[in-house]
């Protein structure tokens, strides 16, 4: 595959139709955006010898990263390097990020070490710093930041933003203030994200007046014009603090700044008005969204139906669902699950089951979340046998995504088996659970021992099982274990 390292042509349309039809990003996404189809198309492309522009590789990598398709993106990046594409330092920083996401932080560190010294500037250091922050590796991130300062590398707002986000995620919002002061002292220009993460840190410290001072400072400095994301952030903080009047004003500011009519802005407004309990505004914004996006995406219906069910507007949720169902091209089980959950919450099991079957007939098989909804319903109603069946189905479906029952659910069902003196049921249930859960609490095995004792059953395997699982039981259970064990 030859590589043409030309600058991006000013008029792409002048290239041949054959080239445009076979453009790299079109080729990769022509069968959809699933990782499987992308991998298939990428492998076919690599085996061919079609010419490709360097800028086009960059555009394709950007699209793949945006969709979190990190493994195919890394493969493309590595292949093009092998075939002669000269990587700029910016390309190397992006490659380092892909290595971290696809192969882990250790692989990213190894890649960083192999870079020539000339490449180890603020871009690659900043990329590694961001990787540490994403992985919540506080010590490593702080050490690397200090190293960048020692080397007199310029530390950008992006790097500082990553560190501040790390502090908020790890429960250290009080450290953000020092970072802000450091940025000011170093004359690092703030961006919209800087102000947003600063506001969030102050909100975590219950300093609402501090949040308002940040907004005032942003307006006064004039470096950043607050966009809709700034005001959605502010509105969310006010809603969390139950300052609904101020939240309403922030949402009005948000709406004024949504001049490009971005979908996410509408969805934030619907969610936040919903959290405020303002059903009238939820419907008003929904009408605006529908006007702006006549071909309304599944994600928008999902957000709206979730909001309506949380507001206990079941008739409205049903109407919205029927509207979506009548025009959807892909039947999304996530949307059906929201209404199934609402029915189950209201005790309308028959309607929930009917909708599950309707979804199945439309090609949307129940997923682990579907069975989790029915599991919760059966447990609330003391219906243990169907609850156990739901756990088995959820574990089976969720094996790829690793669905697992919570420790509380496991304990509840094991307690039921103990009460019923049902040793076989308890053992079968634990076999199911062990397919999803790596380790079980000692209390679970203690319950099993008590179940054996209550049923008057003996075991030749229990002692060995406890040793295999490396479980230490209480003294009381050790006595029962002696009673039920067969030498």
Short mmCIF file of C-alpha atoms in Angstrom, two decimals:
data_model
loop_
_atom_site.label_atom_id
_atom_site.label_comp_id
_atom_site.label_asym_id
_atom_site.label_seq_id
_atom_site.Cartn_x
_atom_site.Cartn_y
_atom_site.Cartn_z
CA UNK A 1 0.00 0.00 0.00
CA UNK A 2 1.74 3.11 -1.19
CA UNK A 3 1.51 6.24 0.91
CA UNK A 4 1.33 9.72 -0.56
CA UNK A 5 2.54 12.27 1.97
CA UNK A 6 1.00 15.26 0.29
CA UNK A 7 -0.75 18.12 1.99
CA UNK A 8 -4.51 17.89 2.02
CA UNK A 9 -5.89 18.80 -1.42
CA UNK A 10 -7.90 21.99 -1.47
CA UNK A 11 -10.58 20.46 -3.66
CA UNK A 12 -11.15 16.85 -2.74
CA UNK A 13 -14.06 16.60 -5.19
CA UNK A 14 -11.65 16.82 -8.14
CA UNK A 15 -10.30 13.36 -7.39
CA UNK A 16 -11.74 10.47 -9.35
CA UNK A 17 -15.11 9.00 -8.40
CA UNK A 18 -13.38 5.65 -7.92
CA UNK A 19 -11.12 7.18 -5.26
CA UNK A 20 -14.01 8.88 -3.48
CA UNK A 21 -16.09 5.71 -3.45
CA UNK A 22 -13.19 3.77 -2.00
CA UNK A 23 -11.98 6.42 0.46
CA UNK A 24 -10.55 4.85 3.59
CA UNK A 25 -13.10 6.04 6.13
CA UNK A 26 -15.99 5.22 3.76
CA UNK A 27 -14.58 1.75 3.18
CA UNK A 28 -14.15 1.02 6.90
CA UNK A 29 -17.62 2.17 7.91
CA UNK A 30 -19.61 0.88 4.94
CA UNK A 31 -20.99 -2.13 6.88
CA UNK A 32 -21.69 -0.14 10.04
CA UNK A 33 -19.63 0.98 13.00
CA UNK A 34 -19.40 -2.26 15.01
CA UNK A 35 -15.86 -3.29 15.90
CA UNK A 36 -16.30 -6.61 14.10
CA UNK A 37 -17.26 -5.03 10.76
CA UNK A 38 -14.56 -2.35 11.08
CA UNK A 39 -11.91 -5.03 11.75
CA UNK A 40 -13.09 -7.01 8.72
CA UNK A 41 -12.92 -4.02 6.39
CA UNK A 42 -9.59 -2.88 7.82
CA UNK A 43 -8.02 -6.32 7.27
CA UNK A 44 -9.28 -6.33 3.68
CA UNK A 45 -7.90 -2.83 3.15
CA UNK A 46 -4.48 -3.74 4.58
CA UNK A 47 -4.23 -6.73 2.23
CA UNK A 48 -4.86 -4.46 -0.76
CA UNK A 49 -2.56 -1.88 -2.27
CA UNK A 50 -4.79 1.18 -2.53
CA UNK A 51 -3.10 4.54 -2.17
CA UNK A 52 -4.09 6.67 0.77
CA UNK A 53 -3.38 10.23 1.83
CA UNK A 54 -1.77 10.90 5.19
CA UNK A 55 -4.49 13.38 6.17
CA UNK A 56 -7.08 10.73 5.36
CA UNK A 57 -5.44 8.31 7.78
CA UNK A 58 -5.59 11.06 10.41
CA UNK A 59 -9.29 11.68 9.72
CA UNK A 60 -10.02 7.96 9.95
CA UNK A 61 -8.12 7.62 13.23
CA UNK A 62 -10.11 10.54 14.60
CA UNK A 63 -13.39 8.85 13.65
CA UNK A 64 -12.30 5.53 15.14
CA UNK A 65 -11.19 7.17 18.39
CA UNK A 66 -14.44 9.11 18.57
CA UNK A 67 -16.35 5.83 18.47
CA UNK A 68 -13.96 4.20 20.99
CA UNK A 69 -12.76 1.71 18.39
CA UNK A 70 -9.24 1.77 19.81
CA UNK A 71 -7.97 -1.63 18.65
CA UNK A 72 -8.69 -1.06 14.93
CA UNK A 73 -7.35 2.50 15.24
CA UNK A 74 -4.09 1.21 16.74
CA UNK A 75 -3.76 -1.44 14.05
CA UNK A 76 -4.23 1.17 11.33
CA UNK A 77 -1.70 3.50 12.97
CA UNK A 78 0.90 0.72 13.32
CA UNK A 79 0.35 -0.54 9.77
CA UNK A 80 0.80 2.88 8.23
CA UNK A 81 3.99 3.44 10.23
CA UNK A 82 5.39 0.14 8.92
CA UNK A 83 4.52 1.20 5.37
CA UNK A 84 6.37 4.47 5.51
CA UNK A 85 4.10 7.08 7.03
CA UNK A 86 6.28 9.55 8.89
CA UNK A 87 4.69 10.27 12.24
CA UNK A 88 4.80 13.80 13.52
CA UNK A 89 5.18 14.30 17.26
CA UNK A 90 1.43 14.94 17.37
CA UNK A 91 0.86 11.59 15.61
CA UNK A 92 3.10 9.89 18.18
CA UNK A 93 1.14 11.45 21.05
CA UNK A 94 -2.09 10.11 19.53
CA UNK A 95 -0.47 6.71 19.01
CA UNK A 96 0.60 6.62 22.66
CA UNK A 97 -2.98 7.29 23.73
CA UNK A 98 -4.22 4.46 21.47
CA UNK A 99 -1.66 2.04 22.92
CA UNK A 100 -2.85 2.89 26.45
CA UNK A 101 -6.50 2.37 25.56
CA UNK A 102 -5.99 -0.81 23.55
CA UNK A 103 -3.16 -2.51 25.47
CA UNK A 104 -2.96 -0.84 28.85
CA UNK A 105 -0.83 1.74 30.62
CA UNK A 106 2.29 -0.48 30.86
CA UNK A 107 2.39 -0.80 27.06
CA UNK A 108 1.98 2.98 26.72
CA UNK A 109 4.89 3.56 29.09
CA UNK A 110 7.04 1.17 27.05
CA UNK A 111 6.13 3.00 23.84
CA UNK A 112 7.01 6.33 25.46
CA UNK A 113 10.44 5.00 26.48
CA UNK A 114 11.20 3.92 22.90
CA UNK A 115 10.46 7.38 21.46
CA UNK A 116 13.48 9.41 20.38
CA UNK A 117 14.40 12.21 22.77
CA UNK A 118 13.42 14.77 20.14
CA UNK A 119 9.83 13.47 20.33
CA UNK A 120 9.57 13.76 24.09
CA UNK A 121 8.08 17.22 24.15
CA UNK A 122 4.95 18.58 25.85
CA UNK A 123 2.67 16.66 23.44
CA UNK A 124 3.90 13.15 24.25
CA UNK A 125 4.44 13.94 27.93
CA UNK A 126 0.94 15.43 28.01
CA UNK A 127 -0.50 12.33 26.34
CA UNK A 128 1.11 10.04 28.93
CA UNK A 129 -0.05 12.35 31.72
CA UNK A 130 -3.61 12.15 30.40
CA UNK A 131 -3.34 8.34 30.35
CA UNK A 132 -2.30 8.32 34.02
CA UNK A 133 -5.20 10.62 34.87
CA UNK A 134 -7.70 8.43 32.99
CA UNK A 135 -6.48 5.42 34.96
CA UNK A 136 -6.73 7.43 38.22
CA UNK A 137 -3.01 6.92 38.88
CA UNK A 138 -2.54 9.94 41.13
CA UNK A 139 1.07 9.39 42.20
CA UNK A 140 2.28 8.75 38.66
CA UNK A 141 0.36 11.73 37.28
CA UNK A 142 1.72 14.12 39.93
CA UNK A 143 5.29 12.86 39.42
CA UNK A 144 5.04 13.25 35.65
CA UNK A 145 3.63 16.77 35.97
CA UNK A 146 6.59 17.72 38.16
CA UNK A 147 8.95 16.14 35.62
CA UNK A 148 7.43 18.28 32.85
CA UNK A 149 8.03 21.40 34.94
CA UNK A 150 11.65 20.36 35.65
CA UNK A 151 12.24 19.96 31.91
CA UNK A 152 10.70 23.41 31.34
CA UNK A 153 8.11 21.89 29.02
CA UNK A 154 5.03 24.03 28.45
CA UNK A 155 2.13 22.62 30.47
CA UNK A 156 -1.11 23.30 28.62
CA UNK A 157 -4.61 23.79 29.97
CA UNK A 158 -5.39 20.29 28.66
CA UNK A 159 -2.82 18.73 30.98
CA UNK A 160 -3.94 20.79 33.96
CA UNK A 161 -7.56 19.93 33.16
CA UNK A 162 -6.69 16.21 33.20
CA UNK A 163 -5.08 16.52 36.63
CA UNK A 164 -8.04 18.49 38.03
CA UNK A 165 -10.45 15.89 36.66
CA UNK A 166 -8.33 13.20 38.32
CA UNK A 167 -8.63 15.01 41.66
CA UNK A 168 -12.42 15.35 41.40
CA UNK A 169 -12.82 11.67 40.46
CA UNK A 170 -10.61 10.48 43.31
CA UNK A 171 -12.41 12.54 45.96
CA UNK A 172 -9.75 15.24 46.26
CA UNK A 173 -11.58 18.34 44.97
CA UNK A 174 -9.78 20.52 47.52
CA UNK A 175 -6.57 20.10 45.44
CA UNK A 176 -8.13 21.80 42.43
CA UNK A 177 -7.77 25.27 43.96
CA UNK A 178 -3.94 24.96 43.99
CA UNK A 179 -3.92 23.89 40.33
CA UNK A 180 -6.02 26.91 39.39
CA UNK A 181 -3.60 29.21 41.23
CA UNK A 182 -0.66 27.54 39.49
CA UNK A 183 -2.27 28.06 36.09
CA UNK A 184 -2.84 31.73 36.86
CA UNK A 185 0.75 32.18 38.04
CA UNK A 186 2.06 30.53 34.85
CA UNK A 187 -0.32 32.58 32.64
CA UNK A 188 -1.89 29.42 31.23
CA UNK A 189 -5.05 30.42 29.44
CA UNK A 190 -8.22 28.80 30.79
CA UNK A 191 -10.62 27.10 28.42
CA UNK A 192 -14.27 26.14 28.86
CA UNK A 193 -13.32 22.77 30.36
CA UNK A 194 -11.09 24.47 32.95
CA UNK A 195 -13.98 26.54 34.23
CA UNK A 196 -16.31 23.54 34.21
CA UNK A 197 -14.01 21.26 36.21
CA UNK A 198 -13.25 24.12 38.63
CA UNK A 199 -16.98 24.63 39.18
CA UNK A 200 -17.52 20.92 39.75
CA UNK A 201 -14.74 20.78 42.33
CA UNK A 202 -16.23 23.70 44.27
CA UNK A 203 -19.68 22.09 44.07
CA UNK A 204 -18.20 18.90 45.55
CA UNK A 205 -17.04 21.06 48.46
CA UNK A 206 -20.60 22.51 48.77
CA UNK A 207 -19.22 25.94 47.88
CA UNK A 208 -22.07 27.19 45.69
CA UNK A 209 -21.07 30.83 46.14
CA UNK A 210 -17.60 29.81 44.91
CA UNK A 211 -19.21 28.29 41.81
CA UNK A 212 -20.98 31.57 41.14
CA UNK A 213 -17.71 33.48 41.55
CA UNK A 214 -16.16 31.23 38.89
CA UNK A 215 -18.94 32.14 36.45
CA UNK A 216 -18.46 35.84 37.27
CA UNK A 217 -14.69 35.53 36.76
CA UNK A 218 -15.22 33.80 33.41
CA UNK A 219 -17.47 36.65 32.25
CA UNK A 220 -15.11 39.31 33.61
CA UNK A 221 -11.92 37.86 32.09
CA UNK A 222 -13.53 37.46 28.68
CA UNK A 223 -11.06 34.74 27.61
CA UNK A 224 -13.82 32.18 27.31
CA UNK A 225 -17.40 32.77 26.27
CA UNK A 226 -19.57 30.39 28.24
CA UNK A 227 -21.23 27.93 25.89
CA UNK A 228 -24.24 25.70 26.55
CA UNK A 229 -22.05 23.09 28.29
CA UNK A 230 -21.00 25.67 30.89
CA UNK A 231 -24.60 26.47 31.71
CA UNK A 232 -25.70 22.83 31.69
CA UNK A 233 -22.92 22.24 34.23
CA UNK A 234 -24.11 25.20 36.31
CA UNK A 235 -27.75 24.10 36.09
CA UNK A 236 -26.82 20.56 37.17
CA UNK A 237 -24.94 21.94 40.19
CA UNK A 238 -27.95 24.04 41.18
CA UNK A 239 -30.30 21.05 40.77
CA UNK A 240 -28.02 18.92 42.97
CA UNK A 241 -28.21 21.70 45.59
CA UNK A 242 -32.05 21.92 45.17
CA UNK A 243 -31.72 25.57 44.09
CA UNK A 244 -34.39 25.16 41.43
CA UNK A 245 -35.02 28.85 40.76
CA UNK A 246 -31.34 29.40 39.97
CA UNK A 247 -31.27 26.16 37.98
CA UNK A 248 -34.18 27.40 35.89
CA UNK A 249 -32.29 30.62 35.09
CA UNK A 250 -29.18 28.63 34.12
CA UNK A 251 -31.29 26.43 31.83
CA UNK A 252 -32.69 29.53 30.14
CA UNK A 253 -29.10 30.71 29.58
CA UNK A 254 -28.26 27.26 28.24
CA UNK A 255 -31.13 27.43 25.75
CA UNK A 256 -30.07 30.87 24.51
CA UNK A 257 -26.57 29.59 23.83
CA UNK A 258 -27.71 26.50 21.94
CA UNK A 259 -27.68 28.47 18.69
CA UNK A 260 -26.40 25.47 16.73
CA UNK A 261 -29.29 23.40 18.10
CA UNK A 262 -27.08 20.60 19.34
CA UNK A 263 -28.81 17.36 20.26
CA UNK A 264 -26.89 16.95 23.52
CA UNK A 265 -28.05 20.37 24.70
CA UNK A 266 -31.71 19.42 24.24
CA UNK A 267 -31.14 16.15 26.06
CA UNK A 268 -29.44 17.87 28.99
CA UNK A 269 -32.37 20.27 29.29
CA UNK A 270 -34.90 17.43 29.28
CA UNK A 271 -32.95 15.52 31.94
CA UNK A 272 -32.45 18.57 34.19
CA UNK A 273 -36.02 19.82 33.90
CA UNK A 274 -37.04 16.25 34.72
CA UNK A 275 -34.87 16.25 37.84
CA UNK A 276 -36.58 19.49 38.86
CA UNK A 277 -39.98 17.83 38.40
CA UNK A 278 -40.99 20.36 35.72
CA UNK A 279 -43.05 18.21 33.35
CA UNK A 280 -44.31 21.17 31.29
CA UNK A 281 -40.77 22.24 30.42
CA UNK A 282 -39.80 18.63 29.65
CA UNK A 283 -42.53 18.45 27.02
CA UNK A 284 -41.74 21.93 25.66
CA UNK A 285 -38.06 21.08 25.12
CA UNK A 286 -39.04 17.71 23.63
CA UNK A 287 -41.18 19.51 21.03
CA UNK A 288 -38.23 21.77 20.22
CA UNK A 289 -35.96 18.74 19.87
CA UNK A 290 -38.43 17.02 17.54
CA UNK A 291 -38.65 20.15 15.38
CA UNK A 292 -34.87 20.42 15.21
CA UNK A 293 -34.45 16.67 14.54
CA UNK A 294 -37.53 15.32 12.68
CA UNK A 295 -35.68 12.02 12.27
CA UNK A 296 -35.25 11.63 16.01
CA UNK A 297 -32.51 9.29 17.19
CA UNK A 298 -33.09 6.31 19.49
CA UNK A 299 -30.92 7.96 22.16
CA UNK A 300 -33.30 10.93 22.32
CA UNK A 301 -36.34 8.70 22.80
CA UNK A 302 -34.43 6.74 25.43
CA UNK A 303 -33.64 9.94 27.35
CA UNK A 304 -37.22 11.26 27.09
CA UNK A 305 -38.89 8.01 28.14
CA UNK A 306 -36.47 7.64 31.08
CA UNK A 307 -37.35 11.16 32.20
CA UNK A 308 -41.10 10.59 31.91
CA UNK A 309 -40.99 7.32 33.86
CA UNK A 310 -38.97 8.99 36.63
CA UNK A 311 -41.68 11.66 36.79
CA UNK A 312 -44.29 8.87 37.05
CA UNK A 313 -45.92 10.01 33.80
CA UNK A 314 -46.59 6.47 32.58
CA UNK A 315 -49.28 7.45 29.99
CA UNK A 316 -46.85 10.01 28.52
CA UNK A 317 -44.05 7.44 28.45
CA UNK A 318 -46.33 4.92 26.71
CA UNK A 319 -47.37 7.49 24.10
CA UNK A 320 -43.75 8.45 23.44
CA UNK A 321 -42.78 4.77 23.24
CA UNK A 322 -45.53 4.00 20.70
CA UNK A 323 -44.38 6.95 18.60
CA UNK A 324 -40.84 5.60 18.63
CA UNK A 325 -41.92 2.00 18.05
CA UNK A 326 -44.00 2.89 14.99
CA UNK A 327 -41.11 4.59 13.20
CA UNK A 328 -37.90 3.01 14.47
CA UNK A 329 -35.56 1.30 12.02
CA UNK A 330 -33.72 -0.57 14.80
CA UNK A 331 -35.68 -1.91 17.76
CA UNK A 332 -33.56 -0.91 20.74
CA UNK A 333 -33.96 -3.18 23.77
CA UNK A 334 -32.68 -0.35 26.02
CA UNK A 335 -35.77 1.73 25.24
CA UNK A 336 -38.09 -1.23 25.80
CA UNK A 337 -36.32 -1.92 29.10
CA UNK A 338 -37.20 1.54 30.42
CA UNK A 339 -40.92 0.93 29.93
CA UNK A 340 -40.64 -2.69 31.11
CA UNK A 341 -39.00 -1.34 34.27
CA UNK A 342 -41.76 1.23 34.75
CA UNK A 343 -44.42 -1.47 34.40
CA UNK A 344 -42.60 -3.73 36.87
CA UNK A 345 -42.26 -0.84 39.32
CA UNK A 346 -46.03 -0.32 39.18
CA UNK A 347 -46.70 -4.04 39.64
CA UNK A 348 -47.93 -4.44 36.06
CA UNK A 349 -46.12 -7.71 35.42
CA UNK A 350 -48.39 -8.83 32.58
CA UNK A 351 -47.74 -5.63 30.60
CA UNK A 352 -44.01 -5.94 31.27
CA UNK A 353 -43.96 -9.53 30.00
CA UNK A 354 -46.04 -8.62 26.96
CA UNK A 355 -43.64 -5.83 26.02
CA UNK A 356 -40.64 -8.13 26.47
CA UNK A 357 -42.20 -10.60 24.03
CA UNK A 358 -43.11 -7.83 21.57
CA UNK A 359 -39.53 -6.62 21.62
CA UNK A 360 -38.28 -10.15 21.03
CA UNK A 361 -40.58 -10.54 18.02
CA UNK A 362 -39.14 -7.31 16.63
CA UNK A 363 -35.60 -8.68 16.88
CA UNK A 364 -34.58 -7.17 20.24
CA UNK A 365 -33.74 -10.11 22.48
CA UNK A 366 -33.89 -9.56 26.25
CA UNK A 367 -30.49 -8.56 27.61
CA UNK A 368 -29.08 -8.90 31.13
CA UNK A 369 -30.76 -5.63 32.15
CA UNK A 370 -34.16 -7.00 31.08
CA UNK A 371 -33.78 -10.02 33.35
CA UNK A 372 -32.44 -7.81 36.14
CA UNK A 373 -35.70 -5.82 36.02
CA UNK A 374 -37.78 -9.00 36.38
CA UNK A 375 -35.39 -10.27 39.07
CA UNK A 376 -36.00 -7.14 41.17
CA UNK A 377 -39.75 -7.50 40.69
CA UNK A 378 -39.80 -11.14 41.82
CA UNK A 379 -37.59 -10.43 44.85
CA UNK A 380 -39.85 -7.54 45.92
CA UNK A 381 -42.78 -9.92 45.77
CA UNK A 382 -41.05 -12.85 47.49
CA UNK A 383 -41.16 -15.01 44.35
CA UNK A 384 -37.88 -16.84 44.69
CA UNK A 385 -38.04 -19.54 42.02
CA UNK A 386 -38.57 -17.11 39.11
CA UNK A 387 -35.95 -14.82 40.70
CA UNK A 388 -33.39 -17.63 40.53
CA UNK A 389 -34.36 -18.25 36.88
CA UNK A 390 -33.79 -14.55 36.12
CA UNK A 391 -30.30 -14.70 37.65
CA UNK A 392 -29.45 -17.72 35.48
CA UNK A 393 -30.68 -15.99 32.32
CA UNK A 394 -28.89 -12.72 33.10
CA UNK A 395 -25.62 -14.53 33.82
CA UNK A 396 -25.93 -16.55 30.62
CA UNK A 397 -26.62 -13.51 28.40
CA UNK A 398 -24.23 -11.24 30.21
CA UNK A 399 -21.27 -13.58 30.12
CA UNK A 400 -19.57 -11.46 27.46
CA UNK A 401 -20.35 -8.25 29.33
CA UNK A 402 -19.81 -9.93 32.73
CA UNK A 403 -23.17 -9.26 34.37
CA UNK A 404 -23.12 -10.35 37.99
CA UNK A 405 -25.71 -10.35 40.76
CA UNK A 406 -25.00 -8.02 43.68
CA UNK A 407 -23.80 -9.55 46.97
CA UNK A 408 -27.15 -8.52 48.50
CA UNK A 409 -29.08 -10.55 45.89
CA UNK A 410 -26.84 -13.58 46.43
CA UNK A 411 -27.32 -13.39 50.21
CA UNK A 412 -31.09 -12.95 49.88
CA UNK A 413 -31.49 -16.01 47.68
CA UNK A 414 -29.10 -18.11 49.76
CA UNK A 415 -31.08 -17.20 52.89
CA UNK A 416 -34.22 -18.41 51.11
CA UNK A 417 -32.58 -21.78 50.38
CA UNK A 418 -31.56 -22.01 54.03
CA UNK A 419 -35.12 -21.37 55.19
CA UNK A 420 -36.42 -23.99 52.75
CA UNK A 421 -33.61 -26.44 53.72
CA UNK A 422 -32.99 -26.74 49.97
CA UNK A 423 -29.40 -27.94 49.60
CA UNK A 424 -29.69 -28.86 45.92
CA UNK A 425 -31.23 -25.49 45.05
CA UNK A 426 -28.48 -23.67 46.94
CA UNK A 427 -25.69 -25.60 45.24
CA UNK A 428 -27.20 -25.17 41.76
CA UNK A 429 -27.60 -21.43 42.41
CA UNK A 430 -23.97 -21.09 43.53
CA UNK A 431 -22.80 -22.93 40.40
CA UNK A 432 -24.65 -20.31 38.34
CA UNK A 433 -23.28 -17.39 40.35
CA UNK A 434 -19.69 -18.66 40.13
CA UNK A 435 -19.87 -18.33 36.33
CA UNK A 436 -20.08 -14.56 36.82
CA UNK A 437 -18.50 -13.80 40.19
CA UNK A 438 -14.79 -14.33 40.81
CA UNK A 439 -15.00 -14.46 44.60
CA UNK A 440 -17.86 -15.04 47.01
CA UNK A 441 -18.25 -13.63 50.51
CA UNK A 442 -17.58 -16.05 53.42
CA UNK A 443 -21.20 -15.46 54.54
CA UNK A 444 -22.41 -17.21 51.39
CA UNK A 445 -20.53 -20.41 52.28
CA UNK A 446 -21.66 -20.12 55.89
CA UNK A 447 -25.25 -20.03 54.65
CA UNK A 448 -24.59 -23.14 52.56
CA UNK A 449 -23.17 -24.94 55.63
CA UNK A 450 -26.23 -23.97 57.69
CA UNK A 451 -28.49 -25.17 54.86
CA UNK A 452 -26.80 -28.58 54.95
CA UNK A 453 -27.19 -28.69 58.73
CA UNK A 454 -30.87 -27.63 58.63
CA UNK A 455 -31.61 -30.27 56.00
CA UNK A 456 -29.75 -32.97 57.93
CA UNK A 457 -27.47 -33.53 54.94
CA UNK A 458 -23.83 -34.61 55.00
CA UNK A 459 -21.04 -33.48 52.66
CA UNK A 460 -17.73 -35.05 51.71
CA UNK A 461 -16.67 -32.01 49.69
CA UNK A 462 -17.46 -28.95 51.83
CA UNK A 463 -14.13 -28.78 53.64
CA UNK A 464 -12.24 -29.12 50.37
CA UNK A 465 -14.45 -26.48 48.74
CA UNK A 466 -13.64 -23.95 51.46
CA UNK A 467 -9.91 -24.61 51.04
CA UNK A 468 -10.17 -24.23 47.25
CA UNK A 469 -12.03 -20.93 47.64
CA UNK A 470 -9.61 -19.83 50.39
CA UNK A 471 -12.53 -19.05 52.70
CA UNK A 472 -12.35 -18.77 56.48
CA UNK A 473 -15.72 -19.26 58.22
CA UNK A 474 -16.82 -18.28 61.72
CA UNK A 475 -16.23 -20.51 64.76
CA UNK A 476 -19.95 -21.36 64.91
CA UNK A 477 -19.86 -22.53 61.29
CA UNK A 478 -16.69 -24.53 61.89
CA UNK A 479 -18.60 -26.58 64.46
CA UNK A 480 -21.44 -27.12 62.00
CA UNK A 481 -18.89 -28.03 59.35
CA UNK A 482 -17.52 -30.77 61.59
CA UNK A 483 -21.06 -32.09 62.08
CA UNK A 484 -21.97 -32.24 58.38
CA UNK A 485 -18.59 -33.42 57.03
CA UNK A 486 -17.95 -37.02 56.05
CA UNK A 487 -14.36 -38.18 56.41
#
